[in-house]
Amino acid sequence: MQKREIGRSGIYVSPLAFGGNVFGWTADEKTSFELLDAFVDSGFELVDTADVYSRWVPGNKGGESEVIMGNWLKKSSKRDKIIIATKVGKPMGDEKKGLSKAYITRAVEDSLKRLQTDYIDLYQSHEDDKDTPLLETLETFDNLIKQGKIRAIGASNYSAERLREALKVSTDNGLAAYQSLQPEYNLYEREGYEKEFEQLCIEKGLGVITFYSL
């Protein structure tokens, strides 16, 4: 199967991702394990989740999706078969949110523990945090890459203006840059991506991992 590079990250994936928001929501652990096995055994590898999944389910606190993935990784021993993408920034309760150095540093450790792995392939800003300077956020991500805790970074729910600004901050300061964008894009919702982001992604060589694709 032909693979595509996520931006210029050096990470290559098949052109189909599995959305992990269903783990701990519409799919219990047993079903999630079966889905992950079938996905990987079919030759795919990119599984996209977030620390906040599936906090919206009554009784859940967030982190359920990552926990299920971690349990599957422990049982299956297939860490080398998948590319893990997860996210940080959405509210997790008790003022746990945002993209400050303090919060990202704490959140990545929590995600690593839940996922039962020592590194995350693609760590994404789940939403923009205008209360934190972009430089602070990107310096923090850069340090995590140098520490080997993450391999590359991506952005989700950014405006084109802020994404362009973030890329410039990385370039100007010699920091790791966002290698991917996660926008909503499907046959019905096309205009937002095509008008606002498509040319920017082509210009900057960003990988695009869409949500609500089906």
CSV table of C-alpha atoms in Angstrom, one decimal:
chain,number,residue,atom,x,y,z
A,1,MET,CA,0.0,0.0,0.0
A,2,GLN,CA,1.4,3.4,-1.0
A,3,LYS,CA,2.2,5.6,2.1
A,4,ARG,CA,2.2,9.3,2.5
A,5,GLU,CA,4.5,11.4,4.7
A,6,ILE,CA,2.8,13.6,7.3
A,7,GLY,CA,4.2,17.0,6.3
A,8,ARG,CA,8.0,16.7,6.5
A,9,SER,CA,8.0,14.7,9.7
A,10,GLY,CA,9.6,11.6,8.4
A,11,ILE,CA,6.4,9.7,9.5
A,12,TYR,CA,4.8,7.7,6.7
A,13,VAL,CA,1.2,6.4,6.9
A,14,SER,CA,-1.3,4.7,4.7
A,15,PRO,CA,-4.0,7.2,3.5
A,16,LEU,CA,-6.7,6.1,6.0
A,17,ALA,CA,-6.8,7.0,9.7
A,18,PHE,CA,-8.9,5.4,12.5
A,19,GLY,CA,-10.7,7.9,14.7
A,20,GLY,CA,-10.3,6.9,18.3
A,21,ASN,CA,-13.1,9.0,19.7
A,22,VAL,CA,-15.4,5.9,19.6
A,23,PHE,CA,-13.2,4.1,22.2
A,24,GLY,CA,-15.0,4.2,25.5
A,25,TRP,CA,-18.1,5.7,23.8
A,26,THR,CA,-19.9,3.7,21.2
A,27,ALA,CA,-17.3,1.0,21.3
A,28,ASP,CA,-16.4,-0.8,24.6
A,29,GLU,CA,-13.0,-2.2,25.2
A,30,LYS,CA,-13.6,-5.6,23.7
A,31,THR,CA,-15.1,-4.1,20.5
A,32,SER,CA,-12.3,-1.5,20.4
A,33,PHE,CA,-9.7,-4.2,20.5
A,34,GLU,CA,-11.4,-6.1,17.7
A,35,LEU,CA,-11.5,-2.9,15.6
A,36,LEU,CA,-7.9,-2.0,16.2
A,37,ASP,CA,-6.8,-5.6,15.3
A,38,ALA,CA,-8.8,-5.5,12.1
A,39,PHE,CA,-7.4,-2.1,11.2
A,40,VAL,CA,-3.8,-3.0,11.7
A,41,ASP,CA,-4.1,-6.4,10.2
A,42,SER,CA,-5.5,-4.8,7.0
A,43,GLY,CA,-2.2,-2.8,6.6
A,44,PHE,CA,-3.2,0.5,8.2
A,45,GLU,CA,-1.4,2.2,11.0
A,46,LEU,CA,-2.5,5.8,11.9
A,47,VAL,CA,-4.8,5.9,14.9
A,48,ASP,CA,-6.0,9.4,16.0
A,49,THR,CA,-7.2,10.0,19.5
A,50,ALA,CA,-7.1,12.8,22.1
A,51,ASP,CA,-6.7,13.1,25.9
A,52,VAL,CA,-10.3,14.5,26.1
A,53,TYR,CA,-11.9,11.4,24.4
A,54,SER,CA,-14.5,10.4,25.6
A,55,ARG,CA,-15.2,13.0,28.3
A,56,TRP,CA,-18.7,13.8,26.9
A,57,VAL,CA,-20.1,10.4,27.8
A,58,PRO,CA,-22.0,10.4,31.2
A,59,GLY,CA,-19.7,9.1,33.9
A,60,ASN,CA,-16.5,9.5,31.9
A,61,LYS,CA,-13.7,11.9,32.9
A,62,GLY,CA,-11.6,12.0,29.7
A,63,GLY,CA,-8.7,9.8,28.8
A,64,GLU,CA,-10.9,6.7,28.2
A,65,SER,CA,-9.9,6.4,24.6
A,66,GLU,CA,-6.2,6.5,25.4
A,67,VAL,CA,-6.6,4.0,28.2
A,68,ILE,CA,-8.3,1.5,25.9
A,69,MET,CA,-5.5,2.0,23.3
A,70,GLY,CA,-2.9,1.5,26.0
A,71,ASN,CA,-4.5,-1.7,27.1
A,72,TRP,CA,-4.7,-2.9,23.5
A,73,LEU,CA,-1.0,-2.1,23.0
A,74,LYS,CA,-0.1,-4.0,26.1
A,75,LYS,CA,-2.1,-7.0,25.1
A,76,SER,CA,-1.2,-7.0,21.4
A,77,SER,CA,2.4,-5.9,21.5
A,78,LYS,CA,1.8,-4.0,18.3
A,79,ARG,CA,3.3,-0.7,19.2
A,80,ASP,CA,5.7,-1.0,16.2
A,81,LYS,CA,2.7,-1.6,13.9
A,82,ILE,CA,0.9,1.7,14.6
A,83,ILE,CA,1.4,5.4,14.5
A,84,ILE,CA,-0.2,7.1,17.5
A,85,ALA,CA,-1.6,10.6,17.1
A,86,THR,CA,-3.2,12.2,20.1
A,87,LYS,CA,-4.1,15.8,21.1
A,88,VAL,CA,-3.8,18.2,24.0
A,89,GLY,CA,-5.6,21.5,24.9
A,90,LYS,CA,-9.3,20.8,25.2
A,91,PRO,CA,-10.8,21.2,28.8
A,92,MET,CA,-10.3,18.1,31.0
A,93,GLY,CA,-11.9,19.6,34.1
A,94,ASP,CA,-10.5,21.4,37.1
A,95,GLU,CA,-8.9,24.1,34.9
A,96,LYS,CA,-6.9,21.5,33.0
A,97,LYS,CA,-6.7,22.9,29.5
A,98,GLY,CA,-4.7,25.1,27.1
A,99,LEU,CA,-1.3,25.0,25.6
A,100,SER,CA,0.9,26.5,28.3
A,101,LYS,CA,4.3,25.0,29.1
A,102,ALA,CA,3.1,23.8,32.5
A,103,TYR,CA,0.0,22.2,31.2
A,104,ILE,CA,1.5,20.5,28.1
A,105,THR,CA,4.3,19.1,30.2
A,106,ARG,CA,1.8,17.6,32.6
A,107,ALA,CA,-0.6,16.5,29.9
A,108,VAL,CA,1.9,14.6,27.8
A,109,GLU,CA,3.0,12.6,30.8
A,110,ASP,CA,-0.6,11.7,31.5
A,111,SER,CA,-1.2,10.6,27.9
A,112,LEU,CA,2.0,8.5,27.8
A,113,LYS,CA,0.9,6.8,31.0
A,114,ARG,CA,-2.6,6.0,29.7
A,115,LEU,CA,-1.2,4.9,26.3
A,116,GLN,CA,1.4,2.7,28.0
A,117,THR,CA,4.1,3.9,25.6
A,118,ASP,CA,7.2,6.0,26.0
A,119,TYR,CA,6.6,8.1,22.9
A,120,ILE,CA,3.8,9.7,20.9
A,121,ASP,CA,4.3,9.8,17.1
A,122,LEU,CA,2.1,12.9,16.4
A,123,TYR,CA,1.2,15.3,19.2
A,124,GLN,CA,-1.5,17.8,18.2
A,125,SER,CA,-2.8,21.0,19.6
A,126,HIS,CA,-6.5,20.2,19.8
A,127,GLU,CA,-7.5,23.9,19.7
A,128,ASP,CA,-5.8,27.3,19.7
A,129,ASP,CA,-5.0,28.8,23.0
A,130,LYS,CA,-4.9,32.6,22.5
A,131,ASP,CA,-4.0,33.1,26.2
A,132,THR,CA,-0.6,31.5,25.8
A,133,PRO,CA,2.1,32.9,23.5
A,134,LEU,CA,2.7,30.8,20.5
A,135,LEU,CA,6.4,30.9,21.3
A,136,GLU,CA,5.8,29.3,24.7
A,137,THR,CA,3.7,26.5,23.2
A,138,LEU,CA,6.2,25.7,20.4
A,139,GLU,CA,9.2,25.9,22.6
A,140,THR,CA,7.5,23.3,24.9
A,141,PHE,CA,6.8,21.0,21.9
A,142,ASP,CA,10.3,21.4,20.6
A,143,ASN,CA,11.7,20.3,24.0
A,144,LEU,CA,9.4,17.3,24.1
A,145,ILE,CA,10.8,16.3,20.6
A,146,LYS,CA,14.3,16.7,21.9
A,147,GLN,CA,13.5,14.5,24.9
A,148,GLY,CA,12.1,11.8,22.6
A,149,LYS,CA,8.6,11.9,24.1
A,150,ILE,CA,7.0,13.0,20.8
A,151,ARG,CA,8.2,12.7,17.2
A,152,ALA,CA,6.2,15.5,15.5
A,153,ILE,CA,3.5,18.1,16.1
A,154,GLY,CA,0.3,19.0,14.4
A,155,ALA,CA,-2.6,21.5,14.8
A,156,SER,CA,-6.3,21.2,14.9
A,157,ASN,CA,-9.1,23.9,15.1
A,158,TYR,CA,-6.7,26.8,14.2
A,159,SER,CA,-7.7,29.6,11.9
A,160,ALA,CA,-5.5,29.9,8.8
A,161,GLU,CA,-4.1,33.2,10.2
A,162,ARG,CA,-3.0,31.7,13.5
A,163,LEU,CA,-1.6,28.6,11.8
A,164,ARG,CA,0.5,30.7,9.5
A,165,GLU,CA,1.6,32.8,12.5
A,166,ALA,CA,2.6,29.7,14.4
A,167,LEU,CA,4.6,28.4,11.4
A,168,LYS,CA,6.5,31.7,11.2
A,169,VAL,CA,7.3,31.6,15.0
A,170,SER,CA,8.8,28.2,14.5
A,171,THR,CA,10.9,29.3,11.5
A,172,ASP,CA,12.0,32.5,13.1
A,173,ASN,CA,13.1,30.7,16.3
A,174,GLY,CA,14.5,27.5,14.9
A,175,LEU,CA,11.8,25.4,16.6
A,176,ALA,CA,9.8,22.3,15.6
A,177,ALA,CA,6.9,23.3,13.4
A,178,TYR,CA,3.4,22.0,12.9
A,179,GLN,CA,3.6,19.2,10.3
A,180,SER,CA,-0.1,18.6,10.0
A,181,LEU,CA,-3.5,20.2,10.1
A,182,GLN,CA,-6.7,18.5,11.2
A,183,PRO,CA,-9.7,20.3,9.7
A,184,GLU,CA,-13.3,19.2,9.2
A,185,TYR,CA,-13.6,18.1,5.6
A,186,ASN,CA,-16.0,15.9,3.7
A,187,LEU,CA,-18.3,15.8,0.7
A,188,TYR,CA,-20.8,18.2,2.4
A,189,GLU,CA,-18.4,20.5,4.4
A,190,ARG,CA,-15.8,21.5,1.8
A,191,GLU,CA,-15.7,25.3,1.7
A,192,GLY,CA,-14.0,25.8,5.1
A,193,TYR,CA,-10.9,23.8,4.1
A,194,GLU,CA,-10.8,24.6,0.4
A,195,LYS,CA,-11.1,28.4,0.9
A,196,GLU,CA,-9.2,28.9,4.0
A,197,PHE,CA,-6.6,26.2,4.3
A,198,GLU,CA,-5.9,24.3,1.1
A,199,GLN,CA,-3.4,26.7,-0.4
A,200,LEU,CA,-1.6,27.2,2.9
A,201,CYS,CA,-1.2,23.5,3.4
A,202,ILE,CA,0.2,23.1,-0.1
A,203,GLU,CA,2.5,26.1,0.3
A,204,LYS,CA,3.9,24.9,3.6
A,205,GLY,CA,3.8,21.2,2.8
A,206,LEU,CA,1.5,20.2,5.7
A,207,GLY,CA,-0.2,16.9,6.0
A,208,VAL,CA,-3.9,17.0,6.2
A,209,ILE,CA,-5.8,14.6,8.5
A,210,THR,CA,-9.5,15.4,8.3
A,211,PHE,CA,-12.2,14.8,10.8
A,212,TYR,CA,-15.9,14.0,10.2
A,213,SER,CA,-14.7,12.6,6.9
A,214,LEU,CA,-17.5,10.1,6.4
